Coordinates of C-alpha atoms in Angstrom, one line a residue:
M146 CA -19.0 -20.0 62.6
S147 CA -20.2 -23.2 64.1
K148 CA -18.7 -26.6 63.7
Y149 CA -21.8 -27.6 61.6
S150 CA -21.5 -24.7 59.2
K151 CA -17.7 -25.4 58.6
E152 CA -18.6 -29.0 57.9
N153 CA -21.4 -27.9 55.6
E154 CA -19.0 -25.5 53.8
R155 CA -16.4 -28.2 53.4
I156 CA -19.0 -30.6 51.8
T157 CA -20.3 -27.8 49.5
K158 CA -16.7 -27.2 48.2
I159 CA -16.1 -31.0 47.6
F160 CA -19.4 -31.2 45.8
K161 CA -18.6 -28.1 43.7
W162 CA -15.3 -29.5 42.7
T163 CA -16.8 -32.8 41.9
V164 CA -19.3 -31.3 39.6
I165 CA -16.7 -29.2 37.9
I166 CA -14.4 -32.2 37.3
T167 CA -17.4 -34.3 36.1
V168 CA -18.5 -31.6 33.6
L169 CA -14.9 -31.3 32.3
L170 CA -14.7 -35.1 31.9
I171 CA -18.0 -35.2 30.0
I172 CA -16.8 -32.4 27.7
A173 CA -13.5 -34.1 27.0
L174 CA -15.2 -37.5 26.4
T175 CA -17.7 -35.8 24.0
I176 CA -14.9 -34.2 22.0
Y177 CA -13.0 -37.5 21.9
S178 CA -16.0 -39.5 20.8
C179 CA -16.8 -36.9 18.0
A180 CA -13.2 -37.1 16.7
A181 CA -13.3 -40.9 16.8
G182 CA -16.5 -41.0 14.9
Q183 CA -15.1 -38.7 12.2
Q184 CA -12.1 -41.0 11.8
A185 CA -14.3 -44.0 11.6
E186 CA -16.2 -42.4 8.8
E187 CA -13.1 -41.6 7.0
L188 CA -12.0 -45.2 7.2
K189 CA -15.2 -46.5 5.9
E190 CA -14.9 -44.7 2.5
P191 CA -11.8 -46.1 0.7
E192 CA -10.9 -44.7 -2.7
P193 CA -11.2 -47.2 -5.5
L194 CA -7.9 -48.7 -6.6
I195 CA -7.3 -48.4 -10.3
I196 CA -4.7 -50.8 -11.7
E197 CA -3.8 -50.4 -15.4
I198 CA -2.3 -53.5 -17.0
P199 CA -0.7 -52.7 -20.4
E200 CA -1.2 -55.3 -23.2
R201 CA 1.7 -57.7 -23.6
E202 CA 4.0 -57.0 -26.4
T203 CA 4.9 -59.8 -28.8
E204 CA 7.5 -58.1 -30.8
G205 CA 11.0 -57.6 -29.7
S206 CA 14.6 -58.6 -30.1
V207 CA 17.0 -61.2 -28.8
T208 CA 20.7 -61.0 -28.8
V209 CA 22.6 -64.4 -28.8
Y210 CA 26.3 -64.5 -27.7
T211 CA 28.1 -67.7 -28.9
S212 CA 31.1 -69.3 -27.3
D213 CA 33.3 -68.6 -30.4
G214 CA 32.7 -64.8 -30.0
A215 CA 30.0 -64.3 -32.5
V216 CA 26.9 -62.2 -31.8
Y217 CA 23.5 -62.8 -33.5
G218 CA 20.7 -60.4 -33.3
F219 CA 17.1 -61.5 -34.0
Y220 CA 14.1 -59.3 -34.4
G221 CA 10.4 -60.3 -34.8
D222 CA 7.6 -62.1 -33.0
I223 CA 8.5 -63.8 -29.7
K224 CA 6.3 -66.5 -28.2
I225 CA 7.2 -67.7 -24.7
I226 CA 6.0 -71.3 -24.4
N227 CA 7.5 -71.9 -20.9
D228 CA 9.2 -69.3 -18.8
G229 CA 10.7 -71.7 -16.4
T230 CA 8.6 -71.0 -13.4
D231 CA 7.3 -74.5 -13.3
G232 CA 10.8 -76.0 -12.9
N233 CA 11.2 -77.0 -16.6
Q234 CA 13.6 -75.5 -19.1
I235 CA 12.7 -72.2 -20.7
T236 CA 11.0 -72.6 -24.1
I237 CA 10.8 -69.7 -26.6
E238 CA 9.7 -69.6 -30.2
L239 CA 11.0 -66.8 -32.4
Y240 CA 9.4 -65.9 -35.7
G241 CA 11.3 -63.2 -37.6
W242 CA 14.6 -62.5 -39.1
L243 CA 18.3 -62.4 -38.2
V244 CA 19.6 -58.9 -38.0
G245 CA 23.3 -59.8 -38.4
E246 CA 26.4 -61.3 -37.1
Y247 CA 29.4 -59.4 -35.6
Q248 CA 32.2 -60.2 -33.2
H249 CA 32.3 -59.3 -29.5
G250 CA 33.9 -56.1 -28.3
E251 CA 34.1 -52.7 -29.9
P252 CA 35.1 -52.2 -33.5
E253 CA 38.7 -51.3 -34.0
Y254 CA 39.2 -47.5 -34.5
K255 CA 41.7 -46.4 -37.1
E256 CA 42.8 -42.8 -37.3
E257 CA 42.4 -41.2 -40.7
K258 CA 45.6 -39.6 -42.1
A259 CA 45.4 -36.0 -43.0
L260 CA 46.0 -35.2 -46.7

């Protein structure tokens, strides 16, 4: 083989590998761009957010513990005038009835005597 043919063979090998690498890069970039396009489509279609807010309840109960140990239970309609978030005192109006009064703690248990 002559020097010219060896040089020509070397250039042919380099060109061949350059073409192979270029084709592989084009295939890889095509696959990547297709995958990125699918992800972009998935991001464009968000699901609608559904928030269910229940109606406010106006009836309830309040238990008041006094400093002398009495406990008062109230049941009825409760109207909150000010919840204190504006820095002022809490104001609540109660329309209903007093359930009862009893002392703090558990009631005393007395054992029954057997007959």
